[in-house]
XYZ file of C-alpha atoms in Angstrom:
562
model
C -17.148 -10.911 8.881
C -17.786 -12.055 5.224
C -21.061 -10.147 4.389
C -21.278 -9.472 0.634
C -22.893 -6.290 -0.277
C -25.601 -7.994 -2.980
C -26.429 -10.530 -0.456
C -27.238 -7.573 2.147
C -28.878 -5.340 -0.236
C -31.571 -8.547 -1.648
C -31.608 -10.000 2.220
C -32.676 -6.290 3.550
C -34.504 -5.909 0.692
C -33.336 -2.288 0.435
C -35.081 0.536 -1.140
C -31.965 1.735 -3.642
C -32.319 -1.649 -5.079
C -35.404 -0.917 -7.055
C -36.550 -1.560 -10.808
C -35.674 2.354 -12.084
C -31.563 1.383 -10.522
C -31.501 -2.254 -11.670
C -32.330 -0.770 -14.954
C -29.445 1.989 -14.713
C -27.481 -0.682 -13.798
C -27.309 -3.069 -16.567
C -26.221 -0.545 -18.680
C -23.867 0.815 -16.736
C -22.591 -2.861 -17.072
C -22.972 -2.696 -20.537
C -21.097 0.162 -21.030
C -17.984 -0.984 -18.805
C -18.159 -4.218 -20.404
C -17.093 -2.186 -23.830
C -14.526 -0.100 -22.095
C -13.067 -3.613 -20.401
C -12.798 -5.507 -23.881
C -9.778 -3.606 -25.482
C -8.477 -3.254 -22.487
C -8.756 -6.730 -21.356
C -7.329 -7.906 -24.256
C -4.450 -5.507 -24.631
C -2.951 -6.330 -20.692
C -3.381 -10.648 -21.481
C -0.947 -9.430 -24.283
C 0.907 -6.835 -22.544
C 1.556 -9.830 -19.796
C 2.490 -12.578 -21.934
C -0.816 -14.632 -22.517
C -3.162 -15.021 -25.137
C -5.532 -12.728 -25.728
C -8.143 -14.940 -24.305
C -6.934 -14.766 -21.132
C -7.147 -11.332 -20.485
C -10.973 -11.831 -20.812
C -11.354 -14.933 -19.222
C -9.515 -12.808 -16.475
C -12.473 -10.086 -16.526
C -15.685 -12.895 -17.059
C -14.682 -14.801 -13.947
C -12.885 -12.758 -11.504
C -15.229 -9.937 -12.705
C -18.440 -11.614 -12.018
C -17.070 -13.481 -8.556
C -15.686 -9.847 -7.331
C -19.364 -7.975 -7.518
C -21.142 -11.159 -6.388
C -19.061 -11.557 -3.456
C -17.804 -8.435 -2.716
C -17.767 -5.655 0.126
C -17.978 -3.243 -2.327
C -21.529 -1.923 -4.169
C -19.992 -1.040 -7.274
C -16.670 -2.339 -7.667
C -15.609 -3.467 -11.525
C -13.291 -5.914 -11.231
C -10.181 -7.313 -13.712
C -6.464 -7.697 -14.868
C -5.205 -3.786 -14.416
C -1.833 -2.855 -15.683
C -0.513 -3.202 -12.498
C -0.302 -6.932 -12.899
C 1.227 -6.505 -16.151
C 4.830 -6.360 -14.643
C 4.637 -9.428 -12.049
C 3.045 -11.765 -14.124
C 5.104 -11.365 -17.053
C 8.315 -11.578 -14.758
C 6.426 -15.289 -12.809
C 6.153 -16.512 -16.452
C 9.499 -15.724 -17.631
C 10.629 -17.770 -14.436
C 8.242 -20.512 -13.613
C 6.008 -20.559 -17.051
C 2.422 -20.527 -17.748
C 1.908 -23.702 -14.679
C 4.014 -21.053 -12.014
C 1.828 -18.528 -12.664
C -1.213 -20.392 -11.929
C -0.081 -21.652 -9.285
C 1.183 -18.422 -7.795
C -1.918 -17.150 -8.273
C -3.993 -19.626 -6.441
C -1.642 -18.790 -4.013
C -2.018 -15.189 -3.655
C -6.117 -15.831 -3.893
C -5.087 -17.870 -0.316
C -3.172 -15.289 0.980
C -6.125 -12.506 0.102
C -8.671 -14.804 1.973
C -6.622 -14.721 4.949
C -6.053 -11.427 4.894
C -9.859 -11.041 5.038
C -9.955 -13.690 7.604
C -7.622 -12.363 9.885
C -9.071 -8.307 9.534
C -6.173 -6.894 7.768
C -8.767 -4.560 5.653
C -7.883 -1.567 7.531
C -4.245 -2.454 8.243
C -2.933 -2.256 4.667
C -4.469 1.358 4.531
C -1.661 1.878 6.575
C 1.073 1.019 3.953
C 3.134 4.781 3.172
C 1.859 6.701 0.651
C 5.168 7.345 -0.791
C 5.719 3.810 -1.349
C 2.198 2.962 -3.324
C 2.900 6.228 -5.446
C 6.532 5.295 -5.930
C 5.884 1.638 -7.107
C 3.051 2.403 -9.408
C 5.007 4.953 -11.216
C 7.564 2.543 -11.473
C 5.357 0.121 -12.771
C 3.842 2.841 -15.474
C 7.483 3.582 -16.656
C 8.117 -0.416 -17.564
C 4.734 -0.669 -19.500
C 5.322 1.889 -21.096
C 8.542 0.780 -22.086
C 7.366 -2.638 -22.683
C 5.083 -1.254 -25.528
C 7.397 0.573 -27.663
C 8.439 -2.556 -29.815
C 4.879 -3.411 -30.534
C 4.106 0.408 -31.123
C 7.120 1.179 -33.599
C 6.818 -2.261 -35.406
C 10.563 -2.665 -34.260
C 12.112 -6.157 -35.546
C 13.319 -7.524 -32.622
C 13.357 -11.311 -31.883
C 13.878 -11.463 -28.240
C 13.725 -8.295 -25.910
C 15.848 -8.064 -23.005
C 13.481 -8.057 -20.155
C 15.834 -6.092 -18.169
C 14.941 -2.401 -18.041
C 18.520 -0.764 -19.216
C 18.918 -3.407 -21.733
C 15.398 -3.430 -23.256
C 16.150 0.551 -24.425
C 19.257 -0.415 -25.851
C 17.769 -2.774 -27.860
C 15.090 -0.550 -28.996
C 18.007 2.015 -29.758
C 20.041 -0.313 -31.929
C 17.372 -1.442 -33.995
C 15.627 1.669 -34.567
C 16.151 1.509 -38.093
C 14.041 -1.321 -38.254
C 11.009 1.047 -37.320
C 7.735 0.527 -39.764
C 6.310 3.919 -40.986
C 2.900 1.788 -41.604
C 2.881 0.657 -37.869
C 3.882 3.529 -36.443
C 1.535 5.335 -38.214
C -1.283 3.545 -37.126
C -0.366 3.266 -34.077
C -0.203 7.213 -33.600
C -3.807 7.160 -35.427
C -4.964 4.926 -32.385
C -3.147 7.121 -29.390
C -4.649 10.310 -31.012
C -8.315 8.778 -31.651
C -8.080 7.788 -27.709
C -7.387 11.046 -26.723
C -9.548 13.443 -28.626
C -12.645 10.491 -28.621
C -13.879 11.726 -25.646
C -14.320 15.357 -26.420
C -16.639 13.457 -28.871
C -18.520 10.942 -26.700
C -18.052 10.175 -23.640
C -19.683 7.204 -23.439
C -18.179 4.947 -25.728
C -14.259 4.185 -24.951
C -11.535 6.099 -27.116
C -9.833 2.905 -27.170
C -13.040 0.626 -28.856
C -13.166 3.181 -31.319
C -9.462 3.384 -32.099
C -9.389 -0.715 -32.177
C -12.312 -0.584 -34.658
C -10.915 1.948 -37.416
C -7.368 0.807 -37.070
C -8.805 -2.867 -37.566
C -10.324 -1.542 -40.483
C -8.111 0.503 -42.171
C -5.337 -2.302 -41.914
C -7.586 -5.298 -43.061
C -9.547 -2.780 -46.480
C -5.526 -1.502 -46.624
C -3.566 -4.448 -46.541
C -0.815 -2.689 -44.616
C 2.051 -4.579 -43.473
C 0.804 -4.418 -39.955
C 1.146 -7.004 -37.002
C -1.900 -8.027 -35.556
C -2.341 -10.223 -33.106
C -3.695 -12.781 -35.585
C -0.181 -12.853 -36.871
C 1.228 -13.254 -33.687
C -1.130 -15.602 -31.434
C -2.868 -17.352 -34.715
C -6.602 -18.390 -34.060
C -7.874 -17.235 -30.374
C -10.064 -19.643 -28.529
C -13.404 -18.317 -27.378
C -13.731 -21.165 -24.763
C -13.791 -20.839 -20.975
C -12.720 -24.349 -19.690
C -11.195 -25.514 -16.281
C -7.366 -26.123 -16.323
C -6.437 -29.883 -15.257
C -4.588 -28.509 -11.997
C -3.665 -32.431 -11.585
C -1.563 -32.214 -15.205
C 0.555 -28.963 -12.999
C 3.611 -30.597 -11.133
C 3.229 -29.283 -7.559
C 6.047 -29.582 -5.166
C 6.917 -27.978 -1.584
C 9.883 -26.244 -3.783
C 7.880 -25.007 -6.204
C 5.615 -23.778 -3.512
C 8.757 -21.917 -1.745
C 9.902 -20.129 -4.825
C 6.382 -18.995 -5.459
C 5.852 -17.618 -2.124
C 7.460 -14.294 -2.813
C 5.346 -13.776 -6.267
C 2.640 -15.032 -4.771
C 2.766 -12.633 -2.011
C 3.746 -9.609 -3.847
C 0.446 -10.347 -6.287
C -1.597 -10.438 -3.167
C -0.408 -7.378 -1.712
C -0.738 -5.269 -4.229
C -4.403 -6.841 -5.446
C -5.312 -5.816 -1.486
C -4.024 -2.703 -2.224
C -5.320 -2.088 -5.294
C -8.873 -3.283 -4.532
C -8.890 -1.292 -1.293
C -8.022 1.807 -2.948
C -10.624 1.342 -5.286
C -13.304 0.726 -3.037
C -12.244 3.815 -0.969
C -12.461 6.347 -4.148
C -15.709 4.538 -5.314
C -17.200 5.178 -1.493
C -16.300 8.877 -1.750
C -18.085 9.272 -5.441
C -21.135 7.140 -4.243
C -21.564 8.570 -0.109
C -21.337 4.463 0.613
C -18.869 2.859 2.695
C -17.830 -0.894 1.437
C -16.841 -3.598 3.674
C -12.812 -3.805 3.435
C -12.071 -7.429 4.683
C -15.572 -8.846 3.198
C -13.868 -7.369 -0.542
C -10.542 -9.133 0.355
C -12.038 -12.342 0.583
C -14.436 -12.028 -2.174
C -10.557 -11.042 -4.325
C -9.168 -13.671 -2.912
C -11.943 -15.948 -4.354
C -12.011 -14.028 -7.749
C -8.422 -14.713 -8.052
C -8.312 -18.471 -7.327
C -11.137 -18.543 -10.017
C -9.351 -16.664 -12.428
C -6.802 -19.074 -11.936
C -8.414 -22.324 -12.617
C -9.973 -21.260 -15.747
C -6.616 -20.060 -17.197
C -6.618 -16.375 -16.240
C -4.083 -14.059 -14.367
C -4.476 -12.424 -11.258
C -7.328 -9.594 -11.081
C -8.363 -6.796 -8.398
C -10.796 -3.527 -8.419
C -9.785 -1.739 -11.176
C -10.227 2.348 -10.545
C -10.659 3.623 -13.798
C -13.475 1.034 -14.599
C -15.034 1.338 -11.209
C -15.631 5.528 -11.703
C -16.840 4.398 -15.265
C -19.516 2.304 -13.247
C -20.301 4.665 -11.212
C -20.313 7.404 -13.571
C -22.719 5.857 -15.542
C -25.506 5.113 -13.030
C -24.222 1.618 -11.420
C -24.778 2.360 -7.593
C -25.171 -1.897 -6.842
C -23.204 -4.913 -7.855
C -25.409 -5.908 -10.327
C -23.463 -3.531 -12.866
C -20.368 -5.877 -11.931
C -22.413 -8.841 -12.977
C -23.369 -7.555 -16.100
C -20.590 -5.949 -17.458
C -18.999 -9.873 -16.796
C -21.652 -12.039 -18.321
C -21.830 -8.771 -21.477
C -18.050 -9.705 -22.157
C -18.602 -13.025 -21.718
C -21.303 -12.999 -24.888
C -19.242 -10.395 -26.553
C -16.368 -13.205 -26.174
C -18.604 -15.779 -27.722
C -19.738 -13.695 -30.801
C -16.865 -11.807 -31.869
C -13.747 -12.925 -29.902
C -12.725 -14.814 -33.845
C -12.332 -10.844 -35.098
C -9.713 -10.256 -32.682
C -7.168 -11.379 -34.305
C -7.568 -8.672 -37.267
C -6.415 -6.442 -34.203
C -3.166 -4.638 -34.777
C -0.578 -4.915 -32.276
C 0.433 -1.388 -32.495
C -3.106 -0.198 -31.481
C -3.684 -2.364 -28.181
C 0.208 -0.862 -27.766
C -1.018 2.598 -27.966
C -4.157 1.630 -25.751
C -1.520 0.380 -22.876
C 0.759 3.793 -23.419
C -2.247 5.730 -22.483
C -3.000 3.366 -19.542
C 0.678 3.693 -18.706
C 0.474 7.574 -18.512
C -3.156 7.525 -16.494
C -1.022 5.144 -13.989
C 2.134 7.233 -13.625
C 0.695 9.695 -11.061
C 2.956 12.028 -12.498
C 1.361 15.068 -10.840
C 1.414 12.999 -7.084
C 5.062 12.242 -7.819
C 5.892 15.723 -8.350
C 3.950 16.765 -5.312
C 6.055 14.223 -3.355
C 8.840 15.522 -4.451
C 8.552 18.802 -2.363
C 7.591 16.621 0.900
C 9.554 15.737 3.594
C 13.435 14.586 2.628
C 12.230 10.893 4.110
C 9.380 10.873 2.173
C 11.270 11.901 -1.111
C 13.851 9.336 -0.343
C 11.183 6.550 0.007
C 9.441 7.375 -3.072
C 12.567 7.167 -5.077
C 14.144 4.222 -4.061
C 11.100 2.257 -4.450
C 10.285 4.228 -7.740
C 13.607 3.423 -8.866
C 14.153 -0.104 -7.922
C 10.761 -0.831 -9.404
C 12.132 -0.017 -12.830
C 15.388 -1.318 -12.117
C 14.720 -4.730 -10.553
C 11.268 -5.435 -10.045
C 8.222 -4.967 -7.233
C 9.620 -7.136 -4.895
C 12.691 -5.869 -4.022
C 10.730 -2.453 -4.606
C 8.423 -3.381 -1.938
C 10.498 -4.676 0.500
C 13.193 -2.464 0.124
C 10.951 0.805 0.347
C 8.580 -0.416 3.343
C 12.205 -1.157 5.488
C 13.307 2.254 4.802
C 9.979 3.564 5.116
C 10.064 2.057 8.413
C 13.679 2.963 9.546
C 12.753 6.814 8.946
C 10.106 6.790 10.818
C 11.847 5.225 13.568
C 14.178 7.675 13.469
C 11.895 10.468 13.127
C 10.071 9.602 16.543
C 13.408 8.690 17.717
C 14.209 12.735 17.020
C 11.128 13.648 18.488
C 11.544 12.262 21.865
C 13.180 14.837 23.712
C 15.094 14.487 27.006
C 15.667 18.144 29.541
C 17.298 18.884 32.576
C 14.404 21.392 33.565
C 15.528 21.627 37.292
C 16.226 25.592 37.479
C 12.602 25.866 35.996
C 10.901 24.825 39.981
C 13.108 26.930 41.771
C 9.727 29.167 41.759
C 8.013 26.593 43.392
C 10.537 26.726 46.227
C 10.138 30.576 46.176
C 6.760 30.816 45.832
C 5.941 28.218 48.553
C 4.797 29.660 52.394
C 3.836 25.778 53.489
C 4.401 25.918 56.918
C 5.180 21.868 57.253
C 8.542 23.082 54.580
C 10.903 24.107 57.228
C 13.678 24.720 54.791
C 15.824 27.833 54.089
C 16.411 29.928 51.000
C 20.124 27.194 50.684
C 17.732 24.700 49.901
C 16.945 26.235 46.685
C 20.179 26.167 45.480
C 20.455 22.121 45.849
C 17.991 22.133 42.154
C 20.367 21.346 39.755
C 23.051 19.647 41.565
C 21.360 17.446 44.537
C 18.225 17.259 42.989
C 18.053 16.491 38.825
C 14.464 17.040 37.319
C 14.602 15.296 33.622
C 10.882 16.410 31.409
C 10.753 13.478 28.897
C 8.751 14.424 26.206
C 7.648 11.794 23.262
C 7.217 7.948 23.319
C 9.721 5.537 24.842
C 10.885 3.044 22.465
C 13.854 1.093 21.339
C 14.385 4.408 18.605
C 14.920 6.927 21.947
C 16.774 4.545 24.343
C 20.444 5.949 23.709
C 18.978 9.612 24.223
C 17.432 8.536 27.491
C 20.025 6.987 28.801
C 22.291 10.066 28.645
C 20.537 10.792 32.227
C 23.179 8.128 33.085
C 26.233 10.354 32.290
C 24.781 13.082 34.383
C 24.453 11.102 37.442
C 26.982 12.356 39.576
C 27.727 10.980 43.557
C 26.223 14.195 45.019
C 22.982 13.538 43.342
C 20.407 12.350 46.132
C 17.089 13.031 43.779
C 16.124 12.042 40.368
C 12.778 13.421 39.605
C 12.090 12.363 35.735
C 8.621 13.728 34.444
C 6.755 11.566 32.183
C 3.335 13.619 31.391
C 4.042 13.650 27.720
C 5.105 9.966 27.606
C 1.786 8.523 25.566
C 3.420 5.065 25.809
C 6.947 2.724 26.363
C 7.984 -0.721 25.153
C 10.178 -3.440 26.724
C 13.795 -1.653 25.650
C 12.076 1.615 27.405
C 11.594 -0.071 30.442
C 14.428 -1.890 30.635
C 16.585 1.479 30.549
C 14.503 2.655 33.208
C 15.476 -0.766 35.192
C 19.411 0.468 34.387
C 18.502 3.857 35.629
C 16.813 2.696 38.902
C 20.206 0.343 39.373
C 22.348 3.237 38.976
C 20.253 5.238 41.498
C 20.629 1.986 44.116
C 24.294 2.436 43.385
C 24.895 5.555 43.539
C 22.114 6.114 47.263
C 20.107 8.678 44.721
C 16.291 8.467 45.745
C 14.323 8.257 42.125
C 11.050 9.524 41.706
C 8.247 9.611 38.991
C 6.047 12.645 37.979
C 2.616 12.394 36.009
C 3.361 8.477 34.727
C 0.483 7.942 31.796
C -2.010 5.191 31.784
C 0.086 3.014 29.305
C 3.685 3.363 30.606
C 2.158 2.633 34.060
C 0.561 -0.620 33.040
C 4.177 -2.088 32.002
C 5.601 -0.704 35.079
C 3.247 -2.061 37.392
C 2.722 -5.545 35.477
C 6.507 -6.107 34.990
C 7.000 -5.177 38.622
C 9.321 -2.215 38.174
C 6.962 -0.194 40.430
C 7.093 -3.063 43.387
C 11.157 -2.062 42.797
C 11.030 1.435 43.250
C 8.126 1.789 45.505
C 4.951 3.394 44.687
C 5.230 6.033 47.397
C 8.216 7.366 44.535
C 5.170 8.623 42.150
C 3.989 11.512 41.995
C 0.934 12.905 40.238
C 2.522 15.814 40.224
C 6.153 17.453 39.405
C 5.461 20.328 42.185
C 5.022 17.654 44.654
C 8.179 15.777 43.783
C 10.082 18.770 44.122
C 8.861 20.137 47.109
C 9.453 16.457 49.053
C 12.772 16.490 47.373
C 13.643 20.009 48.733
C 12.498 19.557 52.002
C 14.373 15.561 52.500
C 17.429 17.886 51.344
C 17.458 20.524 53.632
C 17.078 18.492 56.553
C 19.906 16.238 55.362
């Protein structure tokens, strides 16, 4: 079950993992590691910790998610995801709540694994994963536009509404000199890579707009001037200096979930685009544990929560990594970087690591998926904008939840609409017609009894609780000349326990009423509940009939000699 990919590949001692790739590997490492610094750096910031954080996040969980994971070439890391629900834990429960929330959601990944839910979260609705991320895009974004505009605010609202007034009202306040650099930064990460594709817009833009503001003197913030010295250290927390209590532990259940869903999700998705650019397939609940692990890490050394991050993973693989030794690398690379120059950091201007996050806003908006949803089903559209909308509005939670009951409510009633329920008697009077068995003594009279004495009912769909009220309406036409009720089940793939017990309230209706009920073409599935629960013991199994021909013509003949 847990079966890390580097393990396999050294154990099997497999051909791909040769000098020539370990080679292309480490500086494919390399090269992430630079694209992972700024970015690193700007999400700690972006979700309320020091600076440090952000790449203590991507040394440890970053180096424990490629040695342990299912995937060859994952790159793992904070991702602006995060940025959102970790912000929101420490607004609520401080620095110690997130921590411990995120130990928690490392548990909660690790039993996912466990327990084989790597292929069941695939299953979570697209609309919902596009609808929350855009969400999610649309508060970084907005949360950048103070830092960006070198707006003199104190103490932004956190709520979504409120946070744009703000930044309304006090748009006088707006610093030419910040804004301007800031717009140097966002237009040096766009255009860099018609230059070079290789090194990161966004290390380039942090390097001259460092520059420029330090040999300028411009009144700039930077995050010197907001954090003061950064530590280079990695240490372990004292978790027995964090007051842990069981209702501490309740209140953190729903964060800590939420960060452990969408890690899973995150990861998974991840893995799956990195399998299509590499022809590999990665292990889904082996990466779940090995995130689970990465995050309980991060945790204990003072970082936030961290999954497979997409746009570093196609860097990775873009640049040669095909084995999780480019994982390693690019960890223990910004781990040295850390070491050397992590004191320079704090000549960084705030405005720049805010135009680094608008771009990584826009690249996780979707925009072009959203619109394509938006010409989908009227279900679908109404998924992805509630979810999309509470998102920005409340937060992922409520988003979550919210969007998969809905999600799940239309779909109910969708195969609710799709099981269909027909009188199709009139359709076998050929039979009748067409029939010269000489054991059918029965006169052309007899044919006339389809429709009245004898109801056929061609059930079409699954049975479940979603269709009961449409099948039931077989009760209303049950009338006291009725003697046969032939319902055909060939397109029933399968029933639950409300399904069968409105077949129990039809068969009582038919002891009632002296109506003889049969069964036509019963599938595998339905017939396993029917015969288990006893239902079949009930009606009697000479009432089945492979066939609705048969069923007819023993009703016909039972009627004309009546």
């Amino acid at each position: 079950m847990f079966r890390p990919k580097l393990f396999t590949l050294i154990s099997t001692k497999n051909p791909s993992l040769n000098k020539n790739q370990i080679t292309k590997d480490i500086v494919s490492g390399i090269i992430v590691a630079i694209i992972a610094l700024p970015l690193s750096i700007a999400l700690g910031i972006a979700s309320g910790v020091e600076p440090e954080k952000g790449l203590i996040t991507a040394v440890i969980a970053g180096f424990l998610i490629s040695f342990l994971g299912g995937s060859r070439v994952q790159i793992g890391g904070p991702t602006g995801a995060f940025v959102i629900i970790v912000y929101g834990v420490i607004a609520q429960f401080g620095i110690e709540g997130l921590t411990i929330a995120t130990i928690m959601a490392g548990v909660f990944m690790i039993l996912f694994g466990l327990m084989q839910f790597g292929s069941i979260i695939r299953y979570i609705p697209y609309p919902i994963t596009t609808g929350f991320t855009s969400g999610i895009a649309v508060v970084l974004f907005s949360t950048q536009v103070k830092d960006f505009l070198g707006l003199e605010i104190v103490n932004v609202p956190s709520e979504f509404f409120e946070k744009w007034h703000s930044y309304i009202s006090n748009i006088h306040t707006l610093s030419l000199p910040t804004v301007s650099v800031g717009l140097l930064s966002l237009l040096i990460i766009v255009l860099w890579p018609k230059i070079n594709k290789t090194i990161p817009g966004s290390l380039i833009a942090l390097v001259i707009s460092t520059g420029i503001v330090a040999a300028f003197n411009l009144p700039v913030l930077t995050i010197g001037d907001h954090f003061g010295e950064i530590s280079s250290k990695i240490t372990l927390i004292d978790l027995t200096a964090i007051e842990i209590s069981i209702p501490i532990i309740r209140n953190l259940i729903p964060p800590a979930l939420t960060i452990a869903f969408l890690a899973s999700i995150e990861s998974l998705l991840s893995a799956v685009v990195a399998d299509g650019m590499i022809g590999k397939k990665h292990r889904s609940n082996t990466e779940l544990i090995a995130q689970g692990i990465a995050n309980i890490g991060s945790a204990v050394f003072g970082g936030i929560p961290a999954t497979g991050a997409i746009a570093r993973t196609a860097a990775n693989v873009k640049n040669g990594g095909r084995t999780p030794i480019a994982g390693i690398v690019h960890a223990l690379f910004l781990l040295l970087i850390m070491q050397i120059f992590m004191p320079l950091a704090k000549l960084i201007p705030m405005t720049s690591l805010g135009a680094i996050l608008l771009v990584v806003a826009y690249n996780m908006s979707e925009w072009r998926s959203f619109k394509g949803l938006l010409r989908s089903t009227k279900s679908d559209v109404t998924v992805l904008l509630l979810t999309f909308i509470l998102t920005v509005v409340f937060d992922l939670i409520i988003a979550i939840q919210i969007g998969m009951l809905a999600a799940m409510f239309l779909f109910i009633r969708r195969m609710a609409d799709s099981t269909q329920v027909a009188n199709t008697a009139l359709m076998y009077k050929n039979i009748l017609d067409d029939e010269h068995d000489e054991n059918m003594e029965t006169d052309s009279t007899s044919h006339d009894y389809l429709g009245s004495k004898i109801l056929v009912y061609d059930i079409n769909g699954p049975l479940f609780f979603g269709a009961a009220n449409t099948f039931l309406d077989i009760l209303n036409e049950l009338k006291t000349h009725t003697e046969f009720l032939i319902l055909k089940m060939n397109n029933v793939p399968n029933m639950d326990a409300t399904a069968l017990d409105a077949l129990k309230r039809i068969h009582k209706r038919c002891v009632k009423e002296k109506t003889a009920l049969y069964y036509c073409g019963v599938n595998e599935q339905p017939l396993k509940i029917l015969r288990v629960s006893g239902y079949i013991d009930d009606v009697g199994e000479y009432n089945f009939f492979d066939d609705v021909k048969d069923a007819v013509k023993s009703a016909a003949l039972k009627v004309s000699n009546l």
